């Protein structure tokens, strides 16, 4: 089985992973959106990773989905709403038993991908690392963090897992990946939409704590209903800790909205509301928050799903 890491999406996280793996001598190939992007990438001569005042360029080979050759290991590093269509496009190239690592935030996109490729193993990841694109093919490593990876239906650690340690990618294999993803989803639901609605940085929510607490209480109830009681433990306390620790920052959703970019709301608050409906749980605060956010996004001409 080939040990090449195919990386779909050379945006912020995809480039961060690609550069670190390439620097450690791992075989990496980027899969870019189309011939136009491939040509632009080739002209740039590679991906540049900026870390503090260091800048290094990595001439990682690239191709489009239309290239030939089987894919055995795929890192999907696009936004949640792009993941399933992007993987569907690659499905004919995925070898039997191929392993796909899904870096998407939130929940729902992982199952959409798995439905497209029943012959592959889908590994879910939850990342607290931070990166952003300064320019095309130039990515800044902005926040050290951690990556948890796991497969909800198969606890065995993939044979390539040590590649991550060798590449300096902080990571741990966990059998509780769904708990991790639910916990992060809950944090994002409690903070991000309210920063958009109140037009504030995270610390601005200290002036709206009763609203934050009401949302946390319903998120906790939802997590308990859908078999994730651990993800509900002391959620309100952690939300307040995160608000304080990141008080001067703008949430990722706030930044997306401000930049006129599509948000991942469908896989965050949208997912929480859909699961509540499926379980027959009434969560009026969460529903109202979702509706206010949808109205706000629509008023800005942004997709609300
Ligand atoms: P990004 O927008 O910077 O990068 C996504 C890339 O995927 C873009 O370059 C886009 O062109 C590419 N893409 C989309 N469809 C494609 C296709 N069909 N073929 C090839 N390329 C395609 O996004 P990001 O910030 O790296 O986020 C990726 C995921 O990781 C999101 O779910 C995000 O929430 C999550 N995440 C990001 C960070 C971060 O710091 N950036 C941290 C934690 C989690
Ligand atoms: O993860 C975050 C984000 O901005 O997306 C924070 C604000 C830390 C929690 O919601």
mmCIF file of C-alpha atoms and ligand atoms in Angstrom:
data_model
loop_
_atom_site.group_PDB
_atom_site.id
_atom_site.type_symbol
_atom_site.label_atom_id
_atom_site.label_comp_id
_atom_site.label_asym_id
_atom_site.label_seq_id
_atom_site.Cartn_x
_atom_site.Cartn_y
_atom_site.Cartn_z
ATOM 1 C CA UNK A 1 0.000 0.000 0.000
ATOM 2 C CA UNK A 2 1.421 3.416 -1.001
ATOM 3 C CA UNK A 3 2.479 5.635 1.873
ATOM 4 C CA UNK A 4 1.872 8.916 0.026
ATOM 5 C CA UNK A 5 -0.189 11.535 1.835
ATOM 6 C CA UNK A 6 -2.626 13.043 -0.670
ATOM 7 C CA UNK A 7 -3.842 16.362 0.719
ATOM 8 C CA UNK A 8 -7.079 17.770 -0.625
ATOM 9 C CA UNK A 9 -7.233 21.534 -0.153
ATOM 10 C CA UNK A 10 -4.113 23.708 0.107
ATOM 11 C CA UNK A 11 -5.740 26.276 2.387
ATOM 12 C CA UNK A 12 -4.746 27.061 5.967
ATOM 13 C CA UNK A 13 -4.767 23.685 7.718
ATOM 14 C CA UNK A 14 -4.033 21.648 4.585
ATOM 15 C CA UNK A 15 -0.865 23.668 3.927
ATOM 16 C CA UNK A 16 0.186 23.463 7.579
ATOM 17 C CA UNK A 17 -0.068 19.664 7.520
ATOM 18 C CA UNK A 18 1.469 19.353 4.044
ATOM 19 C CA UNK A 19 4.547 21.461 4.887
ATOM 20 C CA UNK A 20 5.271 19.657 8.148
ATOM 21 C CA UNK A 21 4.886 16.208 6.568
ATOM 22 C CA UNK A 22 7.055 17.188 3.575
ATOM 23 C CA UNK A 23 9.722 18.700 5.841
ATOM 24 C CA UNK A 24 9.916 15.359 7.700
ATOM 25 C CA UNK A 25 10.608 13.595 4.400
ATOM 26 C CA UNK A 26 7.147 12.052 3.994
ATOM 27 C CA UNK A 27 5.764 11.650 0.475
ATOM 28 C CA UNK A 28 3.070 14.315 -0.001
ATOM 29 C CA UNK A 29 0.942 15.306 -3.023
ATOM 30 C CA UNK A 30 -1.493 18.211 -3.042
ATOM 31 C CA UNK A 31 -4.823 17.903 -4.810
ATOM 32 C CA UNK A 32 -5.872 21.319 -6.078
ATOM 33 C CA UNK A 33 -9.274 22.492 -7.267
ATOM 34 C CA UNK A 34 -8.619 22.792 -11.016
ATOM 35 C CA UNK A 35 -6.004 23.319 -13.753
ATOM 36 C CA UNK A 36 -6.016 27.092 -13.181
ATOM 37 C CA UNK A 37 -5.099 26.688 -9.515
ATOM 38 C CA UNK A 38 -2.512 24.047 -10.412
ATOM 39 C CA UNK A 39 -0.826 26.406 -12.869
ATOM 40 C CA UNK A 40 -0.832 29.253 -10.314
ATOM 41 C CA UNK A 41 0.671 26.922 -7.707
ATOM 42 C CA UNK A 42 3.386 25.748 -10.076
ATOM 43 C CA UNK A 43 4.261 29.357 -10.874
ATOM 44 C CA UNK A 44 4.573 30.117 -7.142
ATOM 45 C CA UNK A 45 7.044 27.210 -6.858
ATOM 46 C CA UNK A 46 5.501 25.622 -3.777
ATOM 47 C CA UNK A 47 3.872 26.298 -0.435
ATOM 48 C CA UNK A 48 5.413 28.756 2.016
ATOM 49 C CA UNK A 49 4.993 28.174 5.743
ATOM 50 C CA UNK A 50 5.544 31.158 8.037
ATOM 51 C CA UNK A 51 6.347 30.447 11.671
ATOM 52 C CA UNK A 52 7.208 33.483 13.809
ATOM 53 C CA UNK A 53 9.938 35.171 11.748
ATOM 54 C CA UNK A 54 10.871 32.039 9.802
ATOM 55 C CA UNK A 55 9.689 31.475 6.260
ATOM 56 C CA UNK A 56 10.266 28.215 4.386
ATOM 57 C CA UNK A 57 9.084 27.141 0.953
ATOM 58 C CA UNK A 58 8.295 23.517 0.175
ATOM 59 C CA UNK A 59 8.050 22.452 -3.473
ATOM 60 C CA UNK A 60 5.408 19.798 -2.830
ATOM 61 C CA UNK A 61 4.140 18.068 -5.992
ATOM 62 C CA UNK A 62 0.542 18.827 -6.893
ATOM 63 C CA UNK A 63 -2.198 17.560 -9.202
ATOM 64 C CA UNK A 64 -5.944 17.925 -9.708
ATOM 65 C CA UNK A 65 -8.599 15.314 -8.940
ATOM 66 C CA UNK A 66 -8.525 14.395 -12.646
ATOM 67 C CA UNK A 67 -5.000 12.943 -12.348
ATOM 68 C CA UNK A 68 -4.607 9.167 -12.492
ATOM 69 C CA UNK A 69 -3.338 6.738 -9.916
ATOM 70 C CA UNK A 70 -4.845 5.218 -6.807
ATOM 71 C CA UNK A 71 -5.068 7.099 -3.519
ATOM 72 C CA UNK A 72 -4.484 5.106 -0.342
ATOM 73 C CA UNK A 73 -4.247 7.907 2.222
ATOM 74 C CA UNK A 74 -6.161 11.159 1.916
ATOM 75 C CA UNK A 75 -6.217 14.165 4.234
ATOM 76 C CA UNK A 76 -9.350 16.213 3.558
ATOM 77 C CA UNK A 77 -8.572 19.812 4.503
ATOM 78 C CA UNK A 78 -11.379 21.803 2.915
ATOM 79 C CA UNK A 79 -14.333 23.436 4.692
ATOM 80 C CA UNK A 80 -17.104 21.180 5.998
ATOM 81 C CA UNK A 81 -19.532 22.212 3.238
ATOM 82 C CA UNK A 82 -16.998 21.311 0.501
ATOM 83 C CA UNK A 83 -15.885 17.949 1.932
ATOM 84 C CA UNK A 84 -18.470 15.506 0.550
ATOM 85 C CA UNK A 85 -18.575 16.883 -3.019
ATOM 86 C CA UNK A 86 -14.768 17.047 -3.093
ATOM 87 C CA UNK A 87 -14.373 13.450 -1.907
ATOM 88 C CA UNK A 88 -17.136 12.215 -4.261
ATOM 89 C CA UNK A 89 -15.041 13.588 -7.105
ATOM 90 C CA UNK A 90 -12.054 11.536 -5.944
ATOM 91 C CA UNK A 91 -14.027 8.369 -5.132
ATOM 92 C CA UNK A 92 -13.002 6.507 -8.323
ATOM 93 C CA UNK A 93 -9.328 6.937 -7.345
ATOM 94 C CA UNK A 94 -9.719 5.745 -3.757
ATOM 95 C CA UNK A 95 -8.262 2.261 -3.359
ATOM 96 C CA UNK A 96 -10.191 -0.441 -1.487
ATOM 97 C CA UNK A 97 -9.489 0.141 2.230
ATOM 98 C CA UNK A 98 -8.134 3.656 1.635
ATOM 99 C CA UNK A 99 -7.879 5.792 4.766
ATOM 100 C CA UNK A 100 -9.342 9.297 4.809
ATOM 101 C CA UNK A 101 -8.543 11.778 7.578
ATOM 102 C CA UNK A 102 -11.247 14.412 7.948
ATOM 103 C CA UNK A 103 -10.067 17.707 9.458
ATOM 104 C CA UNK A 104 -13.454 19.453 9.326
ATOM 105 C CA UNK A 105 -14.775 21.320 12.332
ATOM 106 C CA UNK A 106 -18.273 20.510 13.587
ATOM 107 C CA UNK A 107 -20.275 17.374 12.847
ATOM 108 C CA UNK A 108 -22.317 16.080 9.946
ATOM 109 C CA UNK A 109 -19.796 16.482 7.141
ATOM 110 C CA UNK A 110 -17.928 13.349 8.253
ATOM 111 C CA UNK A 111 -21.044 11.195 7.721
ATOM 112 C CA UNK A 112 -21.732 12.913 4.398
ATOM 113 C CA UNK A 113 -18.215 11.898 3.276
ATOM 114 C CA UNK A 114 -18.546 8.344 4.609
ATOM 115 C CA UNK A 115 -21.766 7.914 2.603
ATOM 116 C CA UNK A 116 -19.852 8.786 -0.589
ATOM 117 C CA UNK A 117 -17.069 6.251 -0.044
ATOM 118 C CA UNK A 118 -18.265 3.100 1.740
ATOM 119 C CA UNK A 119 -15.085 1.296 0.592
ATOM 120 C CA UNK A 120 -12.828 3.644 2.580
ATOM 121 C CA UNK A 121 -12.058 4.044 6.293
ATOM 122 C CA UNK A 122 -13.001 7.505 7.581
ATOM 123 C CA UNK A 123 -10.920 8.882 10.435
ATOM 124 C CA UNK A 124 -12.272 11.958 12.211
ATOM 125 C CA UNK A 125 -9.982 14.689 13.542
ATOM 126 C CA UNK A 126 -10.500 17.562 15.954
ATOM 127 C CA UNK A 127 -7.843 20.270 15.810
ATOM 128 C CA UNK A 128 -7.094 23.189 18.089
ATOM 129 C CA UNK A 129 -4.144 24.321 15.968
ATOM 130 C CA UNK A 130 -4.485 27.686 14.250
ATOM 131 C CA UNK A 131 -3.345 28.752 10.799
ATOM 132 C CA UNK A 132 -4.401 31.353 8.276
ATOM 133 C CA UNK A 133 -3.556 32.259 4.696
ATOM 134 C CA UNK A 134 -1.548 35.465 4.364
ATOM 135 C CA UNK A 135 -1.704 35.134 0.593
ATOM 136 C CA UNK A 136 -2.122 32.433 -2.026
ATOM 137 C CA UNK A 137 0.205 29.524 -1.137
ATOM 138 C CA UNK A 138 1.522 31.379 1.976
ATOM 139 C CA UNK A 139 0.229 30.146 5.308
ATOM 140 C CA UNK A 140 1.007 31.393 8.778
ATOM 141 C CA UNK A 141 1.126 28.923 11.682
ATOM 142 C CA UNK A 142 -0.658 31.185 14.159
ATOM 143 C CA UNK A 143 -1.557 29.058 17.136
ATOM 144 C CA UNK A 144 -0.001 25.985 18.634
ATOM 145 C CA UNK A 145 -2.576 23.425 19.665
ATOM 146 C CA UNK A 146 -3.328 19.739 19.468
ATOM 147 C CA UNK A 147 -4.991 17.186 17.199
ATOM 148 C CA UNK A 148 -7.137 14.268 18.300
ATOM 149 C CA UNK A 149 -7.848 11.584 15.730
ATOM 150 C CA UNK A 150 -10.157 8.602 15.972
ATOM 151 C CA UNK A 151 -12.499 6.282 14.140
ATOM 152 C CA UNK A 152 -15.917 5.873 15.772
ATOM 153 C CA UNK A 153 -16.348 2.372 14.284
ATOM 154 C CA UNK A 154 -12.814 0.952 14.527
ATOM 155 C CA UNK A 155 -10.548 1.605 17.539
ATOM 156 C CA UNK A 156 -7.305 0.340 15.938
ATOM 157 C CA UNK A 157 -4.547 2.943 15.478
ATOM 158 C CA UNK A 158 -3.580 3.402 11.812
ATOM 159 C CA UNK A 159 -0.101 2.116 10.928
ATOM 160 C CA UNK A 160 0.955 5.587 9.700
ATOM 161 C CA UNK A 161 0.183 7.331 12.987
ATOM 162 C CA UNK A 162 3.869 7.799 13.873
ATOM 163 C CA UNK A 163 4.281 9.888 10.690
ATOM 164 C CA UNK A 164 2.509 12.654 12.617
ATOM 165 C CA UNK A 165 4.944 12.578 15.544
ATOM 166 C CA UNK A 166 7.906 12.398 13.169
ATOM 167 C CA UNK A 167 6.524 15.472 11.379
ATOM 168 C CA UNK A 168 6.129 17.387 14.654
ATOM 169 C CA UNK A 169 2.323 17.347 14.389
ATOM 170 C CA UNK A 170 1.046 17.037 17.973
ATOM 171 C CA UNK A 171 -1.540 14.286 17.894
ATOM 172 C CA UNK A 172 -3.126 11.531 19.902
ATOM 173 C CA UNK A 173 -5.310 8.629 18.824
ATOM 174 C CA UNK A 174 -8.556 8.490 20.811
ATOM 175 C CA UNK A 175 -11.526 6.153 20.912
ATOM 176 C CA UNK A 176 -13.623 9.113 22.110
ATOM 177 C CA UNK A 177 -13.319 11.252 19.015
ATOM 178 C CA UNK A 178 -17.085 11.917 18.891
ATOM 179 C CA UNK A 179 -16.984 13.264 22.453
ATOM 180 C CA UNK A 180 -14.123 15.608 21.434
ATOM 181 C CA UNK A 181 -15.989 16.797 18.348
ATOM 182 C CA UNK A 182 -19.247 17.314 20.270
ATOM 183 C CA UNK A 183 -17.467 19.252 23.005
ATOM 184 C CA UNK A 184 -15.797 21.566 20.474
ATOM 185 C CA UNK A 185 -19.091 21.938 18.597
ATOM 186 C CA UNK A 186 -20.797 22.943 21.851
ATOM 187 C CA UNK A 187 -18.076 25.534 22.626
ATOM 188 C CA UNK A 188 -18.393 26.933 19.116
ATOM 189 C CA UNK A 189 -22.212 27.046 19.390
ATOM 190 C CA UNK A 190 -22.088 28.868 22.729
ATOM 191 C CA UNK A 191 -19.582 31.505 21.595
ATOM 192 C CA UNK A 192 -19.402 32.042 17.840
ATOM 193 C CA UNK A 193 -23.032 32.874 16.898
ATOM 194 C CA UNK A 194 -23.366 35.346 19.782
ATOM 195 C CA UNK A 195 -20.198 37.184 18.714
ATOM 196 C CA UNK A 196 -21.772 37.652 15.270
ATOM 197 C CA UNK A 197 -25.136 38.759 16.663
ATOM 198 C CA UNK A 198 -23.607 41.150 19.202
ATOM 199 C CA UNK A 199 -20.893 42.244 16.760
ATOM 200 C CA UNK A 200 -18.146 41.778 19.358
ATOM 201 C CA UNK A 201 -14.885 40.014 20.119
ATOM 202 C CA UNK A 202 -15.112 36.980 22.377
ATOM 203 C CA UNK A 203 -14.595 39.098 25.502
ATOM 204 C CA UNK A 204 -17.657 41.162 24.556
ATOM 205 C CA UNK A 205 -19.765 38.156 25.601
ATOM 206 C CA UNK A 206 -18.875 38.900 29.245
ATOM 207 C CA UNK A 207 -21.588 41.539 28.922
ATOM 208 C CA UNK A 208 -24.104 38.855 27.823
ATOM 209 C CA UNK A 209 -23.411 36.026 30.273
ATOM 210 C CA UNK A 210 -27.071 35.171 31.070
ATOM 211 C CA UNK A 211 -27.622 34.544 27.341
ATOM 212 C CA UNK A 212 -24.420 32.450 27.114
ATOM 213 C CA UNK A 213 -25.458 30.406 30.178
ATOM 214 C CA UNK A 214 -28.960 29.758 28.810
ATOM 215 C CA UNK A 215 -27.463 28.424 25.571
ATOM 216 C CA UNK A 216 -24.957 26.288 27.522
ATOM 217 C CA UNK A 217 -27.755 24.756 29.601
ATOM 218 C CA UNK A 218 -29.623 23.640 26.471
ATOM 219 C CA UNK A 219 -26.442 22.391 24.792
ATOM 220 C CA UNK A 220 -25.702 20.341 27.921
ATOM 221 C CA UNK A 221 -29.208 18.842 27.804
ATOM 222 C CA UNK A 222 -28.779 17.988 24.128
ATOM 223 C CA UNK A 223 -25.405 16.310 24.704
ATOM 224 C CA UNK A 224 -26.897 14.159 27.490
ATOM 225 C CA UNK A 225 -29.849 13.203 25.260
ATOM 226 C CA UNK A 226 -27.637 12.096 22.396
ATOM 227 C CA UNK A 227 -25.346 9.894 24.475
ATOM 228 C CA UNK A 228 -22.533 12.407 25.068
ATOM 229 C CA UNK A 229 -22.804 13.204 28.813
ATOM 230 C CA UNK A 230 -19.021 13.592 29.120
ATOM 231 C CA UNK A 231 -19.045 16.355 26.519
ATOM 232 C CA UNK A 232 -21.621 18.170 28.677
ATOM 233 C CA UNK A 233 -19.565 18.165 31.888
ATOM 234 C CA UNK A 234 -18.951 21.703 33.202
ATOM 235 C CA UNK A 235 -19.617 23.117 29.737
ATOM 236 C CA UNK A 236 -20.647 26.533 31.093
ATOM 237 C CA UNK A 237 -17.400 26.789 33.086
ATOM 238 C CA UNK A 238 -15.247 25.902 30.091
ATOM 239 C CA UNK A 239 -17.139 28.333 27.879
ATOM 240 C CA UNK A 240 -16.432 31.142 30.340
ATOM 241 C CA UNK A 241 -12.785 30.067 30.583
ATOM 242 C CA UNK A 242 -12.465 30.171 26.784
ATOM 243 C CA UNK A 243 -14.196 33.562 26.610
ATOM 244 C CA UNK A 244 -11.714 34.951 29.137
ATOM 245 C CA UNK A 245 -8.657 33.298 27.593
ATOM 246 C CA UNK A 246 -9.568 34.516 24.094
ATOM 247 C CA UNK A 247 -11.211 37.797 25.152
ATOM 248 C CA UNK A 248 -9.286 39.949 22.669
ATOM 249 C CA UNK A 249 -9.864 37.564 19.716
ATOM 250 C CA UNK A 250 -12.657 37.493 17.199
ATOM 251 C CA UNK A 251 -14.279 34.059 16.762
ATOM 252 C CA UNK A 252 -13.707 32.189 13.505
ATOM 253 C CA UNK A 253 -17.373 32.653 12.566
ATOM 254 C CA UNK A 254 -17.171 36.384 13.252
ATOM 255 C CA UNK A 255 -14.076 36.601 11.030
ATOM 256 C CA UNK A 256 -15.772 34.636 8.231
ATOM 257 C CA UNK A 257 -18.862 36.874 8.352
ATOM 258 C CA UNK A 258 -16.757 40.046 8.434
ATOM 259 C CA UNK A 259 -14.781 38.860 5.393
ATOM 260 C CA UNK A 260 -18.000 37.964 3.518
ATOM 261 C CA UNK A 261 -17.095 34.254 3.567
ATOM 262 C CA UNK A 262 -19.527 31.388 3.919
ATOM 263 C CA UNK A 263 -19.662 30.027 7.490
ATOM 264 C CA UNK A 264 -19.819 26.409 8.648
ATOM 265 C CA UNK A 265 -23.089 27.104 10.566
ATOM 266 C CA UNK A 266 -24.809 24.080 8.992
ATOM 267 C CA UNK A 267 -22.285 21.781 10.718
ATOM 268 C CA UNK A 268 -22.256 23.644 14.052
ATOM 269 C CA UNK A 269 -25.470 25.204 15.385
ATOM 270 C CA UNK A 270 -27.439 23.787 12.432
ATOM 271 C CA UNK A 271 -26.256 20.277 13.312
ATOM 272 C CA UNK A 272 -27.135 20.726 17.000
ATOM 273 C CA UNK A 273 -30.676 21.852 16.083
ATOM 274 C CA UNK A 274 -31.168 18.992 13.593
ATOM 275 C CA UNK A 275 -30.043 16.402 16.176
ATOM 276 C CA UNK A 276 -32.389 17.944 18.773
ATOM 277 C CA UNK A 277 -35.311 17.631 16.347
ATOM 278 C CA UNK A 278 -34.353 14.031 15.546
ATOM 279 C CA UNK A 279 -34.337 13.200 19.276
ATOM 280 C CA UNK A 280 -37.612 15.059 19.886
ATOM 281 C CA UNK A 281 -35.902 17.450 22.335
ATOM 282 C CA UNK A 282 -37.306 20.988 22.522
ATOM 283 C CA UNK A 283 -34.478 23.552 22.803
ATOM 284 C CA UNK A 284 -36.146 26.960 22.404
ATOM 285 C CA UNK A 285 -33.039 29.070 23.176
ATOM 286 C CA UNK A 286 -30.909 27.179 20.685
ATOM 287 C CA UNK A 287 -33.633 27.272 18.012
ATOM 288 C CA UNK A 288 -34.055 30.996 18.508
ATOM 289 C CA UNK A 289 -30.288 31.563 18.371
ATOM 290 C CA UNK A 290 -30.112 29.569 15.136
ATOM 291 C CA UNK A 291 -32.987 31.531 13.592
ATOM 292 C CA UNK A 292 -31.415 34.877 14.579
ATOM 293 C CA UNK A 293 -28.111 33.781 13.049
ATOM 294 C CA UNK A 294 -29.791 32.557 9.850
ATOM 295 C CA UNK A 295 -31.633 35.906 9.544
ATOM 296 C CA UNK A 296 -28.392 37.818 10.159
ATOM 297 C CA UNK A 297 -26.474 35.814 7.518
ATOM 298 C CA UNK A 298 -29.298 36.141 4.984
ATOM 299 C CA UNK A 299 -29.443 39.904 5.540
ATOM 300 C CA UNK A 300 -25.734 40.000 4.609
ATOM 301 C CA UNK A 301 -26.345 37.881 1.512
ATOM 302 C CA UNK A 302 -24.385 34.935 2.970
ATOM 303 C CA UNK A 303 -25.483 31.292 2.783
ATOM 304 C CA UNK A 304 -27.311 30.284 5.960
ATOM 305 C CA UNK A 305 -27.019 26.522 5.513
HETATM 306 P P1 LIG B 1 -9.388 27.160 4.070
HETATM 307 O O1 LIG B 1 -10.560 27.838 3.433
HETATM 308 O O2 LIG B 1 -8.194 27.968 4.436
HETATM 309 O O3 LIG B 1 -8.869 26.013 3.105
HETATM 310 C C1 LIG B 1 -9.730 25.143 2.419
HETATM 311 C C2 LIG B 1 -9.109 24.877 1.065
HETATM 312 O O4 LIG B 1 -9.826 23.823 0.437
HETATM 313 C C3 LIG B 1 -9.188 26.091 0.118
HETATM 314 O O5 LIG B 1 -7.894 26.340 -0.397
HETATM 315 C C4 LIG B 1 -10.127 25.622 -0.991
HETATM 316 O O6 LIG B 1 -9.823 26.149 -2.260
HETATM 317 C C5 LIG B 1 -9.862 24.117 -0.946
HETATM 318 N N1 LIG B 1 -10.904 23.308 -1.602
HETATM 319 C C6 LIG B 1 -12.241 23.367 -1.455
HETATM 320 N N2 LIG B 1 -12.826 22.455 -2.269
HETATM 321 C C7 LIG B 1 -11.824 21.830 -2.926
HETATM 322 C C8 LIG B 1 -11.795 20.792 -3.910
HETATM 323 N N3 LIG B 1 -12.901 20.258 -4.381
HETATM 324 N N4 LIG B 1 -10.594 20.391 -4.371
HETATM 325 C C9 LIG B 1 -9.443 20.959 -3.914
HETATM 326 N N5 LIG B 1 -9.401 21.931 -2.975
HETATM 327 C C10 LIG B 1 -10.592 22.358 -2.498
HETATM 328 O O7 LIG B 1 -9.955 26.360 5.314
HETATM 329 P P2 LIG B 1 -9.216 25.993 6.686
HETATM 330 O O8 LIG B 1 -9.190 27.193 7.563
HETATM 331 O O9 LIG B 1 -7.941 25.276 6.399
HETATM 332 O O10 LIG B 1 -10.271 25.005 7.324
HETATM 333 C C11 LIG B 1 -10.423 23.654 6.924
HETATM 334 C C12 LIG B 1 -11.233 22.955 8.014
HETATM 335 O O11 LIG B 1 -10.430 22.915 9.202
HETATM 336 C C13 LIG B 1 -12.526 23.697 8.397
HETATM 337 O O12 LIG B 1 -13.539 22.789 8.698
HETATM 338 C C14 LIG B 1 -12.120 24.491 9.637
HETATM 339 O O13 LIG B 1 -13.211 24.773 10.498
HETATM 340 C C15 LIG B 1 -11.150 23.507 10.287
HETATM 341 N N6 LIG B 1 -10.195 24.159 11.197
HETATM 342 C C16 LIG B 1 -9.426 25.206 10.754
HETATM 343 C C17 LIG B 1 -8.513 25.786 11.623
HETATM 344 C C18 LIG B 1 -7.624 26.937 11.180
HETATM 345 O O14 LIG B 1 -6.886 27.478 12.016
HETATM 346 N N7 LIG B 1 -7.629 27.342 9.922
HETATM 347 C C19 LIG B 1 -8.390 25.304 12.941
HETATM 348 C C20 LIG B 1 -9.176 24.231 13.346
HETATM 349 C C21 LIG B 1 -10.077 23.662 12.463
HETATM 350 O O1 LIG B 2 -12.816 27.857 18.398
HETATM 351 C C1 LIG B 2 -13.192 29.005 18.499
HETATM 352 C C2 LIG B 2 -13.525 29.698 17.230
HETATM 353 O O2 LIG B 2 -13.355 30.900 17.110
HETATM 354 O O3 LIG B 2 -13.963 29.009 16.291
HETATM 355 C C3 LIG B 2 -13.394 29.612 19.854
HETATM 356 C C4 LIG B 2 -13.793 31.031 19.876
HETATM 357 C C5 LIG B 2 -12.120 29.408 20.673
HETATM 358 C C6 LIG B 2 -14.490 28.844 20.557
HETATM 359 O O4 LIG B 2 -15.687 28.989 19.913
#
